mmCIF file of C-alpha atoms and ligand atoms in Angstrom:
data_model
loop_
_atom_site.group_PDB
_atom_site.id
_atom_site.type_symbol
_atom_site.label_atom_id
_atom_site.label_comp_id
_atom_site.label_asym_id
_atom_site.label_seq_id
_atom_site.Cartn_x
_atom_site.Cartn_y
_atom_site.Cartn_z
ATOM 1 C CA MET A 282 111.115 122.540 48.982
ATOM 2 C CA ALA A 283 108.281 120.191 48.166
ATOM 3 C CA THR A 284 110.167 117.303 49.758
ATOM 4 C CA ASP A 285 110.439 119.224 53.035
ATOM 5 C CA LYS A 286 106.730 119.593 53.213
ATOM 6 C CA LYS A 287 106.284 115.911 52.591
ATOM 7 C CA THR A 288 108.387 114.889 55.586
ATOM 8 C CA LEU A 289 106.561 117.327 57.788
ATOM 9 C CA THR A 290 103.134 115.985 56.974
ATOM 10 C CA GLY A 291 104.289 112.385 57.361
ATOM 11 C CA TYR A 292 104.158 110.500 60.620
ATOM 12 C CA VAL A 293 106.955 111.700 62.837
ATOM 13 C CA GLY A 294 106.484 109.259 65.680
ATOM 14 C CA PHE A 295 107.229 111.468 68.673
ATOM 15 C CA ASP A 296 104.079 110.170 70.322
ATOM 16 C CA SER A 297 106.185 107.203 71.336
ATOM 17 C CA ILE A 298 108.000 109.490 73.756
ATOM 18 C CA THR A 299 105.773 108.373 76.629
ATOM 19 C CA SER A 300 106.890 104.776 76.261
ATOM 20 C CA GLN A 301 110.511 105.912 75.796
ATOM 21 C CA ILE A 302 110.336 107.869 79.040
ATOM 22 C CA GLU A 303 108.647 104.980 80.789
ATOM 23 C CA LYS A 304 111.307 102.491 79.689
ATOM 24 C CA LYS A 305 114.085 104.771 80.793
ATOM 25 C CA LEU A 306 112.543 105.396 84.192
ATOM 26 C CA LEU A 307 111.854 101.729 84.792
ATOM 27 C CA LYS A 308 115.439 100.821 84.034
ATOM 28 C CA ARG A 309 116.788 103.514 86.287
ATOM 29 C CA GLY A 310 114.536 102.675 89.208
ATOM 30 C CA PHE A 311 113.819 105.260 91.828
ATOM 31 C CA ALA A 312 114.253 106.022 95.483
ATOM 32 C CA PHE A 313 111.632 106.702 98.111
ATOM 33 C CA ASN A 314 112.608 107.859 101.573
ATOM 34 C CA LEU A 315 110.236 107.732 104.500
ATOM 35 C CA MET A 316 110.779 108.874 108.082
ATOM 36 C CA ALA A 317 108.993 108.111 111.356
ATOM 37 C CA VAL A 318 108.772 110.824 114.035
ATOM 38 C CA GLY A 319 106.843 111.042 117.308
ATOM 39 C CA ARG A 320 106.921 110.908 121.105
ATOM 40 C CA SER A 321 108.740 108.003 122.642
ATOM 41 C CA GLY A 322 107.152 104.571 122.869
ATOM 42 C CA LEU A 323 104.398 105.135 120.294
ATOM 43 C CA GLY A 324 105.402 102.165 118.151
ATOM 44 C CA LYS A 325 107.501 103.937 115.498
ATOM 45 C CA SER A 326 110.159 101.240 115.261
ATOM 46 C CA THR A 327 107.497 98.528 115.257
ATOM 47 C CA LEU A 328 105.634 100.172 112.377
ATOM 48 C CA VAL A 329 108.843 100.669 110.391
ATOM 49 C CA ASN A 330 109.387 96.919 110.635
ATOM 50 C CA THR A 331 105.757 96.183 109.776
ATOM 51 C CA ILE A 332 105.952 98.214 106.566
ATOM 52 C CA PHE A 333 108.807 96.016 105.363
ATOM 53 C CA ALA A 334 107.769 92.702 106.795
ATOM 54 C CA SER A 335 105.836 91.199 103.905
ATOM 55 C CA HIS A 336 108.693 91.886 101.497
ATOM 56 C CA LEU A 337 111.284 90.047 103.518
ATOM 57 C CA VAL A 338 111.989 86.377 103.522
ATOM 58 C CA ASP A 339 113.804 86.443 106.846
ATOM 59 C CA SER A 340 114.169 89.005 109.580
ATOM 60 C CA LYS A 341 117.546 90.275 108.406
ATOM 61 C CA GLY A 342 117.395 93.967 107.635
ATOM 62 C CA LEU A 343 114.732 94.707 110.202
ATOM 63 C CA LEU A 344 115.368 96.991 113.142
ATOM 64 C CA LYS A 345 116.096 95.166 116.364
ATOM 65 C CA ILE A 346 113.237 96.370 118.508
ATOM 66 C CA SER A 347 113.137 94.060 121.491
ATOM 67 C CA GLU A 348 115.454 92.103 123.688
ATOM 68 C CA ASN A 349 114.326 89.438 126.150
ATOM 69 C CA GLY A 350 110.769 90.532 125.562
ATOM 70 C CA GLN A 351 111.538 94.143 126.467
ATOM 71 C CA PRO A 352 111.192 96.835 123.807
ATOM 72 C CA ILE A 353 114.419 98.681 123.054
ATOM 73 C CA GLN A 354 114.251 102.442 123.041
ATOM 74 C CA THR A 355 115.618 104.019 119.867
ATOM 75 C CA THR A 356 118.518 106.291 120.785
ATOM 76 C CA GLU A 357 119.778 107.538 117.444
ATOM 77 C CA ILE A 358 118.506 108.287 113.978
ATOM 78 C CA GLN A 359 118.959 105.159 111.881
ATOM 79 C CA SER A 360 117.978 104.215 108.357
ATOM 80 C CA ILE A 361 117.321 100.871 106.731
ATOM 81 C CA SER A 362 117.052 100.368 102.986
ATOM 82 C CA HIS A 363 115.663 97.656 100.800
ATOM 83 C CA ILE A 364 115.515 97.225 97.078
ATOM 84 C CA ILE A 365 112.054 96.067 96.163
ATOM 85 C CA GLU A 366 111.247 94.902 92.670
ATOM 86 C CA GLU A 367 107.759 94.536 91.272
ATOM 87 C CA ASN A 368 106.957 93.821 87.612
ATOM 88 C CA GLY A 369 110.347 95.035 86.501
ATOM 89 C CA VAL A 370 110.168 98.284 88.474
ATOM 90 C CA ARG A 371 112.937 98.785 91.008
ATOM 91 C CA LEU A 372 112.338 100.821 94.103
ATOM 92 C CA LYS A 373 114.901 101.636 96.730
ATOM 93 C CA LEU A 374 112.831 102.154 99.846
ATOM 94 C CA THR A 375 114.603 103.687 102.817
ATOM 95 C CA ILE A 376 112.916 104.156 106.159
ATOM 96 C CA THR A 377 114.509 106.372 108.773
ATOM 97 C CA ASP A 378 113.602 105.683 112.380
ATOM 98 C CA THR A 379 114.110 108.465 114.921
ATOM 99 C CA PRO A 380 114.349 108.452 118.727
ATOM 100 C CA GLY A 381 111.106 109.458 120.426
ATOM 101 C CA TYR A 382 111.005 112.964 121.845
ATOM 102 C CA GLY A 383 109.365 114.377 124.931
ATOM 103 C CA ASP A 384 111.182 112.446 127.650
ATOM 104 C CA GLN A 385 113.485 115.234 128.783
ATOM 105 C CA VAL A 386 112.766 117.662 131.591
ATOM 106 C CA ASN A 387 113.302 120.431 129.085
ATOM 107 C CA ASN A 388 111.941 119.628 125.651
ATOM 108 C CA ASP A 389 112.798 122.960 124.044
ATOM 109 C CA ASN A 390 114.158 122.441 120.553
ATOM 110 C CA CYS A 391 113.685 118.671 120.724
ATOM 111 C CA TRP A 392 112.791 118.747 117.021
ATOM 112 C CA GLU A 393 116.224 120.004 116.105
ATOM 113 C CA PRO A 394 117.976 116.674 115.393
ATOM 114 C CA VAL A 395 115.154 115.649 113.038
ATOM 115 C CA VAL A 396 115.014 118.996 111.219
ATOM 116 C CA LYS A 397 118.811 118.966 110.984
ATOM 117 C CA TYR A 398 118.770 115.475 109.473
ATOM 118 C CA ILE A 399 116.234 116.554 106.836
ATOM 119 C CA LYS A 400 118.225 119.702 105.992
ATOM 120 C CA ASP A 401 121.488 117.747 105.876
ATOM 121 C CA GLN A 402 120.028 115.612 103.091
ATOM 122 C CA TYR A 403 119.057 118.762 101.140
ATOM 123 C CA SER A 404 122.498 120.178 101.704
ATOM 124 C CA SER A 405 124.276 117.070 100.458
ATOM 125 C CA TYR A 406 122.015 116.982 97.385
ATOM 126 C CA LEU A 407 122.744 120.636 96.679
ATOM 127 C CA ARG A 408 126.473 120.104 97.046
ATOM 128 C CA LYS A 409 126.393 117.239 94.579
ATOM 129 C CA GLU A 410 124.262 119.271 92.199
ATOM 130 C CA LEU A 411 126.739 122.148 92.261
ATOM 131 C CA THR A 412 129.945 120.214 91.646
ATOM 132 C CA PRO A 413 131.353 120.993 88.181
ATOM 133 C CA THR A 414 131.560 117.305 87.324
ATOM 134 C CA ARG A 415 128.267 116.279 88.775
ATOM 135 C CA ASP A 416 127.015 112.719 88.450
ATOM 136 C CA ARG A 417 124.345 112.162 85.872
ATOM 137 C CA ARG A 418 122.245 110.623 88.604
ATOM 138 C CA ILE A 419 122.505 112.075 92.068
ATOM 139 C CA THR A 420 121.560 109.589 94.770
ATOM 140 C CA ASP A 421 118.486 111.001 96.397
ATOM 141 C CA SER A 422 118.464 110.776 100.165
ATOM 142 C CA ARG A 423 115.991 113.625 100.631
ATOM 143 C CA VAL A 424 113.146 112.669 102.977
ATOM 144 C CA HIS A 425 109.991 112.441 100.859
ATOM 145 C CA ALA A 426 107.482 111.818 103.633
ATOM 146 C CA VAL A 427 107.439 112.067 107.417
ATOM 147 C CA LEU A 428 104.958 109.883 109.296
ATOM 148 C CA PHE A 429 104.091 111.888 112.368
ATOM 149 C CA PHE A 430 102.878 109.653 115.215
ATOM 150 C CA ILE A 431 100.150 110.988 117.473
ATOM 151 C CA ALA A 432 99.404 109.315 120.838
ATOM 152 C CA PRO A 433 95.933 107.707 120.953
ATOM 153 C CA THR A 434 94.782 109.813 123.891
ATOM 154 C CA GLY A 435 91.400 110.726 122.432
ATOM 155 C CA HIS A 436 92.072 114.252 123.687
ATOM 156 C CA ALA A 437 93.736 117.177 122.019
ATOM 157 C CA LEU A 438 97.225 117.335 120.554
ATOM 158 C CA THR A 439 99.820 118.472 123.072
ATOM 159 C CA PRO A 440 101.520 121.862 122.609
ATOM 160 C CA LEU A 441 104.794 119.959 122.144
ATOM 161 C CA ASP A 442 103.316 117.849 119.318
ATOM 162 C CA ILE A 443 102.031 120.989 117.650
ATOM 163 C CA ALA A 444 105.435 122.689 117.921
ATOM 164 C CA VAL A 445 107.313 119.692 116.510
ATOM 165 C CA MET A 446 104.790 119.093 113.716
ATOM 166 C CA ARG A 447 104.981 122.748 112.726
ATOM 167 C CA ARG A 448 108.777 122.764 112.512
ATOM 168 C CA ILE A 449 108.912 119.604 110.442
ATOM 169 C CA SER A 450 106.083 120.669 108.129
ATOM 170 C CA GLU A 451 108.191 123.683 107.180
ATOM 171 C CA VAL A 452 110.881 121.454 105.675
ATOM 172 C CA ALA A 453 109.149 118.232 104.564
ATOM 173 C CA ASN A 454 105.820 116.543 103.771
ATOM 174 C CA VAL A 455 104.141 115.582 107.049
ATOM 175 C CA ILE A 456 101.538 112.797 107.165
ATOM 176 C CA PRO A 457 99.925 112.483 110.611
ATOM 177 C CA VAL A 458 99.033 108.984 111.869
ATOM 178 C CA ILE A 459 97.286 107.891 115.050
ATOM 179 C CA ALA A 460 99.596 105.391 116.739
ATOM 180 C CA LYS A 461 98.470 102.254 118.609
ATOM 181 C CA SER A 462 94.944 102.880 117.418
ATOM 182 C CA ASP A 463 93.886 99.487 118.810
ATOM 183 C CA SER A 464 93.356 101.309 122.082
ATOM 184 C CA LEU A 465 90.493 103.407 120.682
ATOM 185 C CA THR A 466 86.953 102.260 119.918
ATOM 186 C CA LEU A 467 85.672 103.054 116.424
ATOM 187 C CA GLU A 468 83.582 105.953 117.751
ATOM 188 C CA GLU A 469 86.500 107.338 119.724
ATOM 189 C CA ARG A 470 88.692 107.017 116.674
ATOM 190 C CA ALA A 471 86.286 108.949 114.461
ATOM 191 C CA SER A 472 85.909 111.821 116.895
ATOM 192 C CA PHE A 473 89.657 111.894 117.645
ATOM 193 C CA LYS A 474 90.389 112.129 113.928
ATOM 194 C CA LYS A 475 88.044 115.061 113.551
ATOM 195 C CA ARG A 476 89.570 116.780 116.560
ATOM 196 C CA ILE A 477 93.105 116.366 115.189
ATOM 197 C CA LYS A 478 92.079 117.686 111.788
ATOM 198 C CA ASP A 479 90.426 120.730 113.344
ATOM 199 C CA GLU A 480 93.477 121.443 115.465
ATOM 200 C CA ILE A 481 95.902 121.098 112.582
ATOM 201 C CA GLU A 482 93.795 123.547 110.635
ATOM 202 C CA PHE A 483 93.402 125.911 113.597
ATOM 203 C CA HIS A 484 97.160 126.081 114.067
ATOM 204 C CA GLY A 485 97.748 126.580 110.363
ATOM 205 C CA ILE A 486 100.014 123.539 110.027
ATOM 206 C CA ARG A 487 100.406 122.294 106.471
ATOM 207 C CA THR A 488 100.110 118.544 106.113
ATOM 208 C CA PHE A 489 100.306 116.441 102.951
ATOM 209 C CA PRO A 490 98.437 116.271 100.561
ATOM 210 C CA TYR A 491 98.118 120.030 100.232
ATOM 211 C CA ALA A 492 94.758 121.133 98.885
ATOM 212 C CA ASP A 493 96.344 123.835 96.760
ATOM 213 C CA VAL A 494 99.323 122.148 95.074
ATOM 214 C CA PHE A 495 99.126 120.499 91.651
ATOM 215 C CA VAL A 496 95.441 121.129 91.200
ATOM 216 C CA ASP A 497 94.761 123.331 88.206
ATOM 217 C CA THR A 498 98.429 123.046 87.320
ATOM 218 C CA GLU A 499 97.983 125.173 84.231
ATOM 219 C CA ASP A 500 96.641 127.980 86.378
ATOM 220 C CA ASP A 501 94.814 129.228 83.335
ATOM 221 C CA GLY A 502 91.817 130.733 85.084
ATOM 222 C CA GLN A 503 89.565 128.222 83.302
ATOM 223 C CA PRO A 504 87.149 125.985 85.191
ATOM 224 C CA LEU A 505 88.747 122.662 86.192
ATOM 225 C CA ASN A 506 88.936 120.043 83.467
ATOM 226 C CA ASP A 507 88.065 116.378 84.067
ATOM 227 C CA ASP A 508 91.581 115.362 85.109
ATOM 228 C CA GLU A 509 91.895 118.242 87.511
ATOM 229 C CA ARG A 510 88.487 117.525 88.981
ATOM 230 C CA ALA A 511 89.399 113.854 89.475
ATOM 231 C CA GLU A 512 92.644 114.844 91.162
ATOM 232 C CA ARG A 513 90.880 117.236 93.487
ATOM 233 C CA GLN A 514 88.370 114.507 94.370
ATOM 234 C CA LEU A 515 91.171 112.088 95.177
ATOM 235 C CA ILE A 516 92.907 114.662 97.361
ATOM 236 C CA ASN A 517 89.682 115.389 99.222
ATOM 237 C CA ALA A 518 89.008 111.679 99.715
ATOM 238 C CA VAL A 519 92.510 111.207 101.125
ATOM 239 C CA ARG A 520 92.271 114.276 103.320
ATOM 240 C CA ASP A 521 89.114 112.722 104.788
ATOM 241 C CA VAL A 522 90.931 109.582 105.947
ATOM 242 C CA ILE A 523 94.000 111.366 107.306
ATOM 243 C CA PRO A 524 95.219 110.937 110.006
ATOM 244 C CA PHE A 525 95.495 107.198 109.278
ATOM 245 C CA ALA A 526 94.799 105.101 112.372
ATOM 246 C CA VAL A 527 97.518 102.453 112.459
ATOM 247 C CA VAL A 528 98.516 99.426 114.479
ATOM 248 C CA GLY A 529 101.978 97.891 114.301
ATOM 249 C CA SER A 530 103.074 94.383 115.159
ATOM 250 C CA GLU A 531 106.167 92.381 114.571
ATOM 251 C CA ARG A 532 104.505 89.048 115.185
ATOM 252 C CA ASN A 533 102.238 86.855 113.175
ATOM 253 C CA VAL A 534 99.186 85.469 114.911
ATOM 254 C CA VAL A 535 97.075 82.619 113.620
ATOM 255 C CA VAL A 536 93.465 83.343 112.666
ATOM 256 C CA ASP A 537 91.343 80.557 111.157
ATOM 257 C CA GLY A 538 94.453 78.521 110.464
ATOM 258 C CA LYS A 539 96.158 81.372 108.573
ATOM 259 C CA ALA A 540 99.088 83.403 109.802
ATOM 260 C CA VAL A 541 98.241 87.083 109.766
ATOM 261 C CA ARG A 542 100.212 89.961 111.055
ATOM 262 C CA GLY A 543 98.303 91.263 113.982
ATOM 263 C CA ARG A 544 98.106 91.916 117.680
ATOM 264 C CA ARG A 545 96.379 89.523 120.004
ATOM 265 C CA THR A 546 94.497 91.434 122.644
ATOM 266 C CA ARG A 547 92.144 90.498 125.452
ATOM 267 C CA TRP A 548 89.254 91.078 123.083
ATOM 268 C CA GLY A 549 90.527 89.194 120.066
ATOM 269 C CA VAL A 550 92.968 89.686 117.254
ATOM 270 C CA ILE A 551 93.493 92.997 115.531
ATOM 271 C CA ASN A 552 94.340 92.160 111.959
ATOM 272 C CA GLY A 553 94.491 93.928 108.658
ATOM 273 C CA ILE A 554 97.937 95.193 109.535
ATOM 274 C CA ASP A 555 99.805 93.673 106.699
ATOM 275 C CA GLY A 556 97.396 92.921 103.971
ATOM 276 C CA PHE A 557 97.018 89.220 104.788
ATOM 277 C CA VAL A 558 93.558 89.959 106.000
ATOM 278 C CA GLU A 559 92.452 93.320 104.838
ATOM 279 C CA ASN A 560 90.134 94.379 107.541
ATOM 280 C CA GLU A 561 90.132 98.113 107.254
ATOM 281 C CA ASP A 562 87.715 98.475 110.128
ATOM 282 C CA HIS A 563 90.420 97.288 112.449
ATOM 283 C CA CYS A 564 93.203 99.458 111.196
ATOM 284 C CA GLU A 565 94.107 101.703 108.296
ATOM 285 C CA PHE A 566 97.597 100.332 107.740
ATOM 286 C CA VAL A 567 96.675 99.024 104.298
ATOM 287 C CA ALA A 568 95.116 102.362 103.361
ATOM 288 C CA LEU A 569 98.300 104.119 104.491
ATOM 289 C CA ARG A 570 100.501 101.789 102.472
ATOM 290 C CA ASN A 571 98.351 102.196 99.369
ATOM 291 C CA PHE A 572 98.470 105.939 99.796
ATOM 292 C CA LEU A 573 102.251 105.912 100.074
ATOM 293 C CA THR A 574 103.025 103.426 97.339
ATOM 294 C CA ARG A 575 100.113 103.281 94.905
ATOM 295 C CA THR A 576 98.558 106.707 94.736
ATOM 296 C CA HIS A 577 100.907 109.380 96.070
ATOM 297 C CA MET A 578 104.535 108.276 95.849
ATOM 298 C CA GLN A 579 105.287 110.419 92.808
ATOM 299 C CA ASP A 580 103.509 113.431 94.304
ATOM 300 C CA LEU A 581 105.496 113.114 97.514
ATOM 301 C CA ILE A 582 108.731 112.965 95.529
ATOM 302 C CA ASP A 583 107.738 115.903 93.286
ATOM 303 C CA VAL A 584 106.583 118.146 96.134
ATOM 304 C CA THR A 585 109.788 117.419 98.054
ATOM 305 C CA ALA A 586 111.902 118.393 95.057
ATOM 306 C CA MET A 587 109.873 121.339 93.826
ATOM 307 C CA VAL A 588 108.667 122.903 97.049
ATOM 308 C CA HIS A 589 110.743 121.892 100.079
ATOM 309 C CA TYR A 590 114.135 121.359 98.444
ATOM 310 C CA GLU A 591 113.652 124.304 96.100
ATOM 311 C CA GLY A 592 112.961 126.591 99.078
ATOM 312 C CA TYR A 593 116.110 125.377 100.824
ATOM 313 C CA ARG A 594 118.172 125.722 97.659
ATOM 314 C CA THR A 595 117.012 129.275 96.951
ATOM 315 C CA LYS A 596 117.818 130.361 100.510
ATOM 316 C CA GLN A 597 121.304 128.845 100.409
ATOM 317 C CA LEU A 598 122.173 130.274 97.013
ATOM 318 C CA MET A 599 120.879 133.743 97.930
ATOM 319 C CA ALA A 600 123.030 133.652 101.053
ATOM 320 C CA LEU A 601 126.063 132.679 98.947
ATOM 321 C CA LYS A 602 125.364 135.484 96.518
ATOM 322 C CA GLY A 603 125.027 137.943 99.396
ATOM 323 C CA GLN A 604 128.446 136.867 100.674
ATOM 324 C CA SER A 605 130.166 137.264 97.334
ATOM 325 C CA ASN A 606 128.662 140.741 96.844
ATOM 326 C CA ASN A 607 130.217 141.993 100.072
HETATM 327 N N1 GTP B 713 98.904 98.234 121.618
HETATM 328 C C1 GTP B 713 99.862 98.492 120.735
HETATM 329 N N2 GTP B 713 101.155 98.388 121.117
HETATM 330 C C2 GTP B 713 102.126 98.649 120.204
HETATM 331 C C3 GTP B 713 101.809 99.019 118.853
HETATM 332 N N3 GTP B 713 102.974 99.211 118.189
HETATM 333 C C4 GTP B 713 103.962 98.975 119.078
HETATM 334 N N4 GTP B 713 103.465 98.637 120.284
HETATM 335 C C5 GTP B 713 104.236 98.308 121.483
HETATM 336 O O1 GTP B 713 104.726 99.528 122.060
HETATM 337 C C6 GTP B 713 106.020 99.345 122.608
HETATM 338 C C7 GTP B 713 107.014 100.362 122.041
HETATM 339 O O2 GTP B 713 107.183 100.146 120.646
HETATM 340 P P1 GTP B 713 108.402 100.758 119.819
HETATM 341 O O3 GTP B 713 108.160 100.385 118.400
HETATM 342 O O4 GTP B 713 109.687 100.436 120.423
HETATM 343 O O5 GTP B 713 108.103 102.329 120.012
HETATM 344 P P2 GTP B 713 109.014 103.549 119.522
HETATM 345 O O6 GTP B 713 108.057 104.634 119.143
HETATM 346 O O7 GTP B 713 109.972 103.123 118.492
HETATM 347 O O8 GTP B 713 109.753 103.930 120.865
HETATM 348 P P3 GTP B 713 111.075 104.853 121.040
HETATM 349 O O9 GTP B 713 112.093 104.354 120.098
HETATM 350 O O10 GTP B 713 111.429 104.654 122.461
HETATM 351 O O11 GTP B 713 110.621 106.234 120.759
HETATM 352 C C8 GTP B 713 106.397 97.893 122.309
HETATM 353 O O12 GTP B 713 106.115 97.127 123.459
HETATM 354 C C9 GTP B 713 105.470 97.503 121.174
HETATM 355 O O13 GTP B 713 105.177 96.121 121.141
HETATM 356 C C10 GTP B 713 100.425 99.107 118.492
HETATM 357 O O14 GTP B 713 100.055 99.431 117.366
HETATM 358 N N5 GTP B 713 99.504 98.835 119.466
HETATM 359 MG MG1 MG B 714 111.959 103.298 118.385
#
């Protein structure tokens, strides 16, 4: 008996589990799926290409967005994927571009193809999860974040935008962005942002990051501890910036002898789009990319799995159970 006690008081070594988990995850790599949604012509396809651009050596694997100088309208939902590797971490980034809505005479239910696409991914995940001989690793095509493009009108959101945003926010994480924000002055941008935030709140639309998820995760009724307080601060800071004001461009322009990704306008060059020159006054593209990749990628993935997918899964399985009881 005495020997038992000895082993128990000795060093067991399970504290190395964090590095074991880390190693395993790094080897496996992970998938992140992003989608762009909004009215037609707001620069969705251009931004999708801009997000990738600095990772690509040539233009293969980018969406074809113009022909003979004319922009091509997106007519179907299409995805492009890239494996990106940084410091031994592999990420499969997939961006799904969608056709713009709002061009029809009757725009009723124009959100349906997008909502259907998102639900189809849940459904295929569920099917794979339920097969008796399921794969150890199910490929994850669930949409983790939807960039919702808002026209830079400086006025209110349109009823159609509100309807579409509401439908999508019920099935996925929505992150609103102000498109083509080079057409707004800084003052206009600030007041437009506030207006959008107020409207989103007024209409009760839930956008990411949610103020009430993952804060005080223990739910122990105790005051927040330091970690929880820091997380809440980060969420509040991010909620302040949202909606991100973005500018997309597929061309490089030369500023002070350096090629930067930007748009040349009558008033000068808008840069800061792709991190070559990080001028956040011009555009919040870099802030958006940091938010997606550096600070919130894991949260977006977790919330998709635990909230949106879980809700879908429960509904489907309850319906199945109902059928078999009849
Ligand atoms: N001023 C300005 N123009 C932009 C910006 N991004 C894209 N554009 C231009 O807007 C036009 C439409 O861009 P697309 O990327 O095709 O827009 P889209 O939202 O994909 O359009 P659909 O597929 O038809 O819905 C092109 O001429 C782009 O060069 C931007 O940030 N600022
Ligand atoms: Mg397009």
